[in-house]
Amino acid sequence: MEIRYNEKLKKLPPYLFIEIDRKKKEAIDRGADIISLGVGDPDMPTPEHIIKSMQEAVAKPFNHQYPFGAGLLSYRKAVVDWYKNRFNVDLHTDEVCALIGSKEGIGHIHLGFINPGDIVLIPEPGYPVYNTGTIFTDGIPYFMPLLERNGFLPDLSSIPQDVIKKAKLIFINYPNNPTAAVAPKEFYVKLIEFAKKNNIIVAADAAYSEIYYDENDKPSSFLEFPGAKEVGVEFHSLSKTYNMTGWRIGWVCGNKDIVAGIAKVKDNYDSGVFQAIQEAAITALSSSQKCVEDARKIYKERKDVLVEGLKKIGWEVSLPKASFYVWAKVPKGYTSSQVVSKLLEDASIVCTPGNGMGKSGEGYVRFALTVGVPRIKEALERISKINW
């Protein structure tokens, strides 16, 4: 029997982080002592009080049935309260929908709002799923370069009018993956004005909002700004904030009609988020946030060690304000892919090529702060011995 893949599947590039994980496993099989600074998966365990909550919730028979709908009312209320406490944003529970991780919602929003031929405005370098969803719905991606000279912000004024006329959706992501940039308040004001004027839905990916390094300069939520709820939604996740990547729990919130569209897609694609996980997520959102503060301190120490170490070796690196990534320029004379290969082959270090997340990422590599300080110091020692 000849197996023929859907034409849309053929258009997909290899999923970057699966490829990185494959290369890492191949090196481990060869006996290499790998230091993995590639995939953004927290190495710290989920806090104990969240695990205990899950253990209690999973024993409840009520939670063993289909969790249909937009999520437990108590979970959506916890999200509402969290947004009020963190961003002073007022939400209603019908403006929140539980997600099986924010990735799921980011991938599904296209199904609710993109028709064949519609344009999706996508930041690049950026999270691959923004484009994947576009391909699956026969949309047309228009990539907005994130350049250092623009503070790694998309230049909305440079988008051609013929593109704007066909655009239905724009993705933004701050704190940014992979550049670690934080958007200033003026950007959000301009973005909302742009979206209103051109009737374009804003999809804000805020997965890294709680990993920041200055208490006096916390990242903003898109929904903090006047008019935001009229034009868009924000995706959030417990994955990075509470070290819960494997739990698959997040949410989308904001414009009621956009949230309802995503919820309708979900009703036809899945049966909701396991309620025991929702109960554990309520504990995470509504309990003391000391565990999040502690994680920030750990990431800050790692970030400082890696950035200062790379600078001493001669690499050009900007100090991240947020996220657990370091976006570093590659040594002169090398491409992103060449540096990644050299680091793996000569130093058994895994990192992410900037161009793997978009052509504007060429000339950079991304390091994830997902190993402890001793391993980061070991990585720096290995890098310093490479003959560039």
Short mmCIF file of C-alpha atoms in Angstrom, two decimals:
data_model
loop_
_atom_site.label_atom_id
_atom_site.label_comp_id
_atom_site.label_asym_id
_atom_site.label_seq_id
_atom_site.Cartn_x
_atom_site.Cartn_y
_atom_site.Cartn_z
CA MET A 1 0.00 0.00 0.00
CA GLU A 2 1.32 3.46 -0.90
CA ILE A 3 0.97 5.96 1.92
CA ARG A 4 0.45 9.49 0.66
CA TYR A 5 0.76 12.40 3.02
CA ASN A 6 -1.55 15.39 2.91
CA GLU A 7 -0.09 18.22 0.82
CA LYS A 8 -0.12 20.50 3.87
CA LEU A 9 2.07 18.09 5.81
CA LYS A 10 4.55 18.17 2.94
CA LYS A 11 4.81 21.96 3.31
CA LEU A 12 5.81 21.76 6.96
CA PRO A 13 9.49 22.14 7.79
CA PRO A 14 10.87 19.58 10.28
CA TYR A 15 9.74 20.73 13.73
CA LEU A 16 12.86 22.45 14.98
CA PHE A 17 12.86 21.26 18.57
CA ILE A 18 12.16 17.64 17.63
CA GLU A 19 15.22 17.80 15.37
CA ILE A 20 17.34 19.28 18.16
CA ASP A 21 16.22 16.55 20.54
CA ARG A 22 17.02 13.90 17.92
CA LYS A 23 20.57 15.22 17.42
CA LYS A 24 21.06 15.40 21.18
CA LYS A 25 20.01 11.75 21.61
CA GLU A 26 22.31 10.66 18.78
CA ALA A 27 25.25 12.37 20.52
CA ILE A 28 24.35 10.77 23.85
CA ASP A 29 24.22 7.37 22.15
CA ARG A 30 27.77 8.03 20.92
CA GLY A 31 28.81 8.52 24.55
CA ALA A 32 29.01 12.32 24.58
CA ASP A 33 28.51 14.23 27.84
CA ILE A 34 25.88 16.59 26.48
CA ILE A 35 25.12 19.98 28.02
CA SER A 36 21.70 20.80 26.63
CA LEU A 37 20.97 24.51 26.24
CA GLY A 38 18.59 23.90 23.34
CA VAL A 39 14.91 23.24 24.07
CA GLY A 40 13.22 25.63 26.49
CA ASP A 41 12.08 23.02 28.99
CA PRO A 42 12.62 23.97 32.66
CA ASP A 43 14.90 21.57 34.50
CA MET A 44 13.43 22.41 37.92
CA PRO A 45 10.59 20.23 39.24
CA THR A 46 7.01 21.38 39.65
CA PRO A 47 6.61 22.89 43.15
CA GLU A 48 5.58 20.41 45.81
CA HIS A 49 2.31 22.15 46.80
CA ILE A 50 1.08 21.89 43.19
CA ILE A 51 1.99 18.20 43.01
CA LYS A 52 0.16 17.54 46.29
CA SER A 53 -2.93 19.31 44.95
CA MET A 54 -2.81 17.11 41.85
CA GLN A 55 -2.47 13.96 43.93
CA GLU A 56 -5.61 14.85 45.85
CA ALA A 57 -7.54 15.90 42.73
CA VAL A 58 -6.72 12.79 40.71
CA ALA A 59 -8.36 10.60 43.38
CA LYS A 60 -11.74 12.29 42.91
CA PRO A 61 -14.07 10.16 40.72
CA PHE A 62 -15.76 13.34 39.44
CA ASN A 63 -12.52 14.27 37.72
CA HIS A 64 -12.33 11.02 35.77
CA GLN A 65 -15.08 11.97 33.32
CA TYR A 66 -14.95 14.05 30.16
CA PRO A 67 -14.01 17.64 31.05
CA PHE A 68 -16.12 19.20 28.28
CA GLY A 69 -16.29 22.94 27.70
CA ALA A 70 -14.18 25.99 28.35
CA GLY A 71 -12.82 24.68 31.64
CA LEU A 72 -13.94 24.52 35.25
CA LEU A 73 -15.56 27.74 36.40
CA SER A 74 -13.22 27.67 39.40
CA TYR A 75 -10.19 27.45 37.08
CA ARG A 76 -11.38 30.33 34.92
CA LYS A 77 -12.08 32.34 38.08
CA ALA A 78 -8.50 31.67 39.24
CA VAL A 79 -7.24 33.04 35.91
CA VAL A 80 -9.45 36.11 36.30
CA ASP A 81 -8.10 36.75 39.81
CA TRP A 82 -4.50 36.15 38.70
CA TYR A 83 -4.84 38.70 35.90
CA LYS A 84 -6.29 41.26 38.29
CA ASN A 85 -3.50 40.73 40.82
CA ARG A 86 -0.67 40.63 38.30
CA PHE A 87 -1.73 43.11 35.60
CA ASN A 88 -4.74 44.93 37.09
CA VAL A 89 -6.76 43.64 34.12
CA ASP A 90 -10.47 43.03 34.58
CA LEU A 91 -11.74 39.84 32.97
CA HIS A 92 -14.95 37.83 33.18
CA THR A 93 -14.98 34.04 33.30
CA ASP A 94 -16.67 33.91 29.87
CA GLU A 95 -13.60 35.69 28.49
CA VAL A 96 -11.35 32.77 29.49
CA CYS A 97 -10.97 29.30 27.97
CA ALA A 98 -8.78 26.53 29.35
CA LEU A 99 -6.22 25.13 26.91
CA ILE A 100 -4.15 21.95 26.74
CA GLY A 101 -1.09 24.18 26.97
CA SER A 102 -0.94 27.52 25.17
CA LYS A 103 0.66 25.81 22.13
CA GLU A 104 -2.63 24.04 21.45
CA GLY A 105 -4.60 27.28 21.38
CA ILE A 106 -1.98 29.09 19.30
CA GLY A 107 -2.18 26.29 16.77
CA HIS A 108 -5.98 26.19 16.75
CA ILE A 109 -6.86 29.89 16.54
CA HIS A 110 -6.31 29.78 12.78
CA LEU A 111 -9.07 27.19 12.42
CA GLY A 112 -11.55 29.64 13.90
CA PHE A 113 -10.63 32.73 11.91
CA ILE A 114 -8.45 32.03 8.85
CA ASN A 115 -9.88 31.16 5.45
CA PRO A 116 -7.79 30.05 2.44
CA GLY A 117 -5.87 33.04 1.11
CA ASP A 118 -6.10 35.11 4.29
CA ILE A 119 -2.78 36.54 5.45
CA VAL A 120 -1.33 35.89 8.91
CA LEU A 121 1.30 38.35 10.16
CA ILE A 122 4.04 36.35 11.88
CA PRO A 123 7.11 37.62 13.77
CA GLU A 124 10.38 36.01 12.74
CA PRO A 125 12.47 34.63 14.18
CA GLY A 126 9.65 33.18 16.23
CA TYR A 127 7.78 30.20 17.60
CA PRO A 128 7.23 27.76 14.69
CA VAL A 129 3.58 27.06 15.57
CA TYR A 130 2.48 30.51 14.37
CA ASN A 131 3.32 29.40 10.83
CA THR A 132 2.25 25.77 11.25
CA GLY A 133 -1.35 26.79 11.96
CA THR A 134 -1.26 29.10 8.95
CA ILE A 135 -0.17 26.25 6.65
CA PHE A 136 -2.86 23.92 8.00
CA THR A 137 -5.61 26.44 7.18
CA ASP A 138 -4.28 27.40 3.74
CA GLY A 139 -3.49 30.88 5.01
CA ILE A 140 -0.59 32.91 3.66
CA PRO A 141 2.22 33.77 6.09
CA TYR A 142 3.74 37.24 5.98
CA PHE A 143 6.87 37.29 8.09
CA MET A 144 7.70 40.42 10.07
CA PRO A 145 11.47 40.59 10.74
CA LEU A 146 12.53 41.16 14.34
CA LEU A 147 15.75 43.12 13.99
CA GLU A 148 18.12 44.38 16.65
CA ARG A 149 18.01 47.93 15.27
CA ASN A 150 14.24 47.95 15.94
CA GLY A 151 14.57 46.54 19.45
CA PHE A 152 13.40 43.17 18.08
CA LEU A 153 9.92 44.67 17.51
CA PRO A 154 8.00 44.26 14.23
CA ASP A 155 7.91 47.41 12.12
CA LEU A 156 4.17 47.71 11.51
CA SER A 157 4.64 50.76 9.29
CA SER A 158 6.70 48.76 6.79
CA ILE A 159 3.96 46.20 6.05
CA PRO A 160 2.65 46.82 2.49
CA GLN A 161 -0.95 48.00 2.19
CA ASP A 162 -1.92 45.11 -0.10
CA VAL A 163 -0.75 42.72 2.64
CA ILE A 164 -2.61 44.62 5.36
CA LYS A 165 -5.87 44.47 3.35
CA LYS A 166 -5.77 40.65 3.32
CA ALA A 167 -4.40 40.22 6.85
CA LYS A 168 -6.78 38.70 9.40
CA LEU A 169 -4.46 37.78 12.29
CA ILE A 170 -1.22 39.09 13.81
CA PHE A 171 0.92 37.24 16.33
CA ILE A 172 3.11 38.99 18.87
CA ASN A 173 5.25 37.42 21.59
CA TYR A 174 6.74 39.39 24.49
CA PRO A 175 8.84 38.64 26.44
CA ASN A 176 10.12 37.27 23.17
CA ASN A 177 11.26 33.82 22.20
CA PRO A 178 14.00 33.65 20.98
CA THR A 179 15.39 37.20 21.29
CA ALA A 180 14.45 37.75 24.98
CA ALA A 181 13.23 41.26 24.06
CA VAL A 182 10.52 43.02 26.10
CA ALA A 183 8.02 45.28 24.34
CA PRO A 184 7.65 48.87 25.60
CA LYS A 185 4.22 50.24 26.38
CA GLU A 186 4.24 52.48 23.28
CA PHE A 187 4.40 49.38 21.08
CA TYR A 188 1.16 47.99 22.47
CA VAL A 189 -0.61 51.31 21.97
CA LYS A 190 0.48 51.41 18.31
CA LEU A 191 -0.42 47.74 17.83
CA ILE A 192 -3.98 48.23 19.11
CA GLU A 193 -4.44 51.26 16.88
CA PHE A 194 -3.11 49.27 13.90
CA ALA A 195 -5.42 46.31 14.64
CA LYS A 196 -8.51 48.51 15.03
CA LYS A 197 -7.84 50.47 11.87
CA ASN A 198 -7.31 47.35 9.76
CA ASN A 199 -9.70 44.91 11.45
CA ILE A 200 -6.94 42.44 12.33
CA ILE A 201 -7.15 40.07 15.30
CA VAL A 202 -4.22 40.28 17.73
CA ALA A 203 -2.94 37.00 19.21
CA ALA A 204 -0.51 37.83 22.03
CA ASP A 205 1.69 34.98 23.24
CA ALA A 206 2.69 35.82 26.83
CA ALA A 207 4.15 32.50 27.97
CA TYR A 208 7.27 34.12 29.46
CA SER A 209 5.71 37.10 31.25
CA GLU A 210 6.67 35.84 34.72
CA ILE A 211 10.35 35.21 33.98
CA TYR A 212 11.81 38.69 34.38
CA TYR A 213 14.81 40.15 36.19
CA ASP A 214 13.80 43.59 37.43
CA GLU A 215 10.93 43.92 39.92
CA ASN A 216 10.59 47.57 38.92
CA ASP A 217 10.29 46.78 35.23
CA LYS A 218 7.89 43.85 34.90
CA PRO A 219 6.70 42.86 31.41
CA SER A 220 3.28 44.18 30.46
CA SER A 221 0.24 42.25 29.33
CA PHE A 222 -1.24 43.22 25.96
CA LEU A 223 -4.61 43.33 27.74
CA GLU A 224 -3.47 46.13 30.06
CA PHE A 225 -3.92 48.73 27.34
CA PRO A 226 -7.14 50.54 26.36
CA GLY A 227 -8.91 48.90 23.46
CA ALA A 228 -6.95 45.64 23.63
CA LYS A 229 -9.96 43.54 24.49
CA GLU A 230 -11.77 44.92 21.45
CA VAL A 231 -9.19 43.52 19.04
CA GLY A 232 -7.52 40.50 20.52
CA VAL A 233 -6.69 37.78 22.99
CA GLU A 234 -3.71 36.71 25.05
CA PHE A 235 -2.38 33.17 25.39
CA HIS A 236 -0.79 32.10 28.62
CA SER A 237 0.58 28.94 30.12
CA LEU A 238 1.61 27.47 33.45
CA SER A 239 4.46 25.62 31.74
CA LYS A 240 7.31 28.06 32.22
CA THR A 241 5.98 29.97 35.23
CA TYR A 242 5.46 26.91 37.44
CA ASN A 243 7.73 24.32 35.74
CA MET A 244 4.69 22.45 34.40
CA THR A 245 5.60 21.86 30.75
CA GLY A 246 4.53 18.23 30.81
CA TRP A 247 1.21 18.94 32.50
CA ARG A 248 -0.25 20.67 29.41
CA ILE A 249 -2.33 23.42 30.94
CA GLY A 250 -2.83 27.02 29.86
CA TRP A 251 -5.53 29.42 28.75
CA VAL A 252 -6.60 32.06 26.26
CA CYS A 253 -8.35 35.21 27.46
CA GLY A 254 -9.56 38.55 26.18
CA ASN A 255 -12.15 39.32 23.51
CA LYS A 256 -15.23 37.26 24.31
CA ASP A 257 -16.11 36.47 20.70
CA ILE A 258 -12.57 35.44 19.77
CA VAL A 259 -12.34 33.22 22.86
CA ALA A 260 -15.71 31.67 21.88
CA GLY A 261 -14.39 30.93 18.39
CA ILE A 262 -11.37 29.11 19.79
CA ALA A 263 -13.61 27.24 22.25
CA LYS A 264 -15.84 26.10 19.38
CA VAL A 265 -12.83 24.71 17.54
CA LYS A 266 -11.76 22.90 20.71
CA ASP A 267 -15.22 21.42 21.22
CA ASN A 268 -14.78 19.67 17.88
CA TYR A 269 -11.12 18.69 18.29
CA ASP A 270 -10.70 17.63 21.92
CA SER A 271 -12.70 16.96 25.06
CA GLY A 272 -11.11 19.53 27.35
CA VAL A 273 -8.35 19.62 29.96
CA PHE A 274 -8.24 16.85 32.59
CA GLN A 275 -10.02 18.40 35.56
CA ALA A 276 -7.49 17.19 38.11
CA ILE A 277 -4.84 19.19 36.26
CA GLN A 278 -7.17 22.20 36.31
CA GLU A 279 -7.49 21.85 40.09
CA ALA A 280 -3.73 21.71 40.46
CA ALA A 281 -3.48 24.80 38.23
CA ILE A 282 -5.90 26.63 40.52
CA THR A 283 -3.54 25.87 43.41
CA ALA A 284 -0.60 27.22 41.38
CA LEU A 285 -2.36 30.46 40.43
CA SER A 286 -4.01 31.19 43.77
CA SER A 287 -1.29 30.16 46.26
CA SER A 288 1.82 32.02 47.32
CA GLN A 289 3.97 32.98 44.33
CA LYS A 290 7.22 32.49 46.25
CA CYS A 291 8.06 29.49 44.08
CA VAL A 292 7.95 31.75 41.02
CA GLU A 293 10.13 34.34 42.74
CA ASP A 294 12.63 31.62 43.67
CA ALA A 295 12.74 30.37 40.08
CA ARG A 296 13.41 33.90 38.82
CA LYS A 297 16.40 34.19 41.16
CA ILE A 298 17.80 30.92 39.84
CA TYR A 299 17.36 31.97 36.22
CA LYS A 300 18.91 35.36 36.96
CA GLU A 301 22.04 33.76 38.41
CA ARG A 302 22.32 31.43 35.43
CA LYS A 303 21.74 34.30 32.99
CA ASP A 304 24.40 36.49 34.59
CA VAL A 305 26.97 33.67 34.57
CA LEU A 306 26.31 32.73 30.93
CA VAL A 307 26.18 36.29 29.57
CA GLU A 308 29.31 37.45 31.38
CA GLY A 309 31.12 34.25 30.47
CA LEU A 310 30.29 34.55 26.77
CA LYS A 311 31.39 38.18 26.77
CA LYS A 312 34.75 37.25 28.31
CA ILE A 313 35.25 34.69 25.56
CA GLY A 314 34.54 37.41 23.00
CA TRP A 315 30.95 36.76 22.04
CA GLU A 316 28.55 39.66 21.50
CA VAL A 317 25.53 39.25 23.77
CA SER A 318 22.86 41.65 25.02
CA LEU A 319 21.69 41.24 28.62
CA PRO A 320 18.14 39.78 28.62
CA LYS A 321 15.46 41.59 30.61
CA ALA A 322 13.15 38.58 30.60
CA SER A 323 12.59 34.97 29.45
CA PHE A 324 15.10 32.21 30.14
CA TYR A 325 16.91 32.62 26.83
CA VAL A 326 20.16 34.27 25.82
CA TRP A 327 20.27 35.49 22.20
CA ALA A 328 23.90 35.61 21.15
CA LYS A 329 25.62 36.70 17.95
CA VAL A 330 27.76 33.98 16.42
CA PRO A 331 31.51 34.43 15.95
CA LYS A 332 32.44 36.25 12.75
CA GLY A 333 32.74 34.11 9.66
CA TYR A 334 30.22 31.52 10.79
CA THR A 335 26.54 30.88 10.09
CA SER A 336 24.09 29.97 12.82
CA SER A 337 23.94 26.34 11.69
CA GLN A 338 27.73 26.07 11.50
CA VAL A 339 28.10 27.32 15.07
CA VAL A 340 25.45 24.91 16.36
CA SER A 341 27.19 22.00 14.62
CA LYS A 342 30.60 23.08 15.92
CA LEU A 343 29.34 23.43 19.49
CA LEU A 344 27.81 19.94 19.32
CA GLU A 345 30.79 18.27 17.63
CA ASP A 346 33.63 20.05 19.45
CA ALA A 347 32.09 20.74 22.85
CA SER A 348 29.02 18.44 23.19
CA ILE A 349 26.82 21.51 23.72
CA VAL A 350 23.31 21.70 22.28
CA CYS A 351 21.79 25.08 21.40
CA THR A 352 19.28 26.40 18.87
CA PRO A 353 20.26 27.97 15.52
CA GLY A 354 18.69 31.41 15.10
CA ASN A 355 17.86 30.79 11.46
CA GLY A 356 15.89 27.70 12.48
CA MET A 357 13.26 30.09 13.87
CA GLY A 358 13.25 32.43 10.85
CA LYS A 359 15.69 33.86 8.33
CA SER A 360 16.14 37.05 10.38
CA GLY A 361 17.63 34.86 13.08
CA GLU A 362 20.66 34.13 10.91
CA GLY A 363 23.81 35.18 12.69
CA TYR A 364 22.49 34.28 16.15
CA VAL A 365 22.11 31.23 18.36
CA ARG A 366 19.75 30.78 21.30
CA PHE A 367 20.90 29.36 24.61
CA ALA A 368 18.24 28.16 27.08
CA LEU A 369 19.00 28.63 30.79
CA THR A 370 17.79 25.14 31.63
CA VAL A 371 20.85 23.69 33.37
CA GLY A 372 22.45 24.65 36.66
CA VAL A 373 25.33 27.10 37.15
CA PRO A 374 28.04 24.37 37.39
CA ARG A 375 27.02 23.01 33.98
CA ILE A 376 26.86 26.50 32.50
CA LYS A 377 30.41 27.12 33.74
CA GLU A 378 31.47 23.81 32.22
CA ALA A 379 29.85 24.83 28.92
CA LEU A 380 31.74 28.13 28.97
CA GLU A 381 35.00 26.31 29.62
CA ARG A 382 34.35 24.03 26.66
CA ILE A 383 33.42 26.95 24.36
CA SER A 384 36.57 28.84 25.33
CA LYS A 385 38.71 25.93 24.08
CA ILE A 386 37.14 25.81 20.61
CA ASN A 387 39.36 27.06 17.84
CA TRP A 388 37.16 29.58 16.06
#
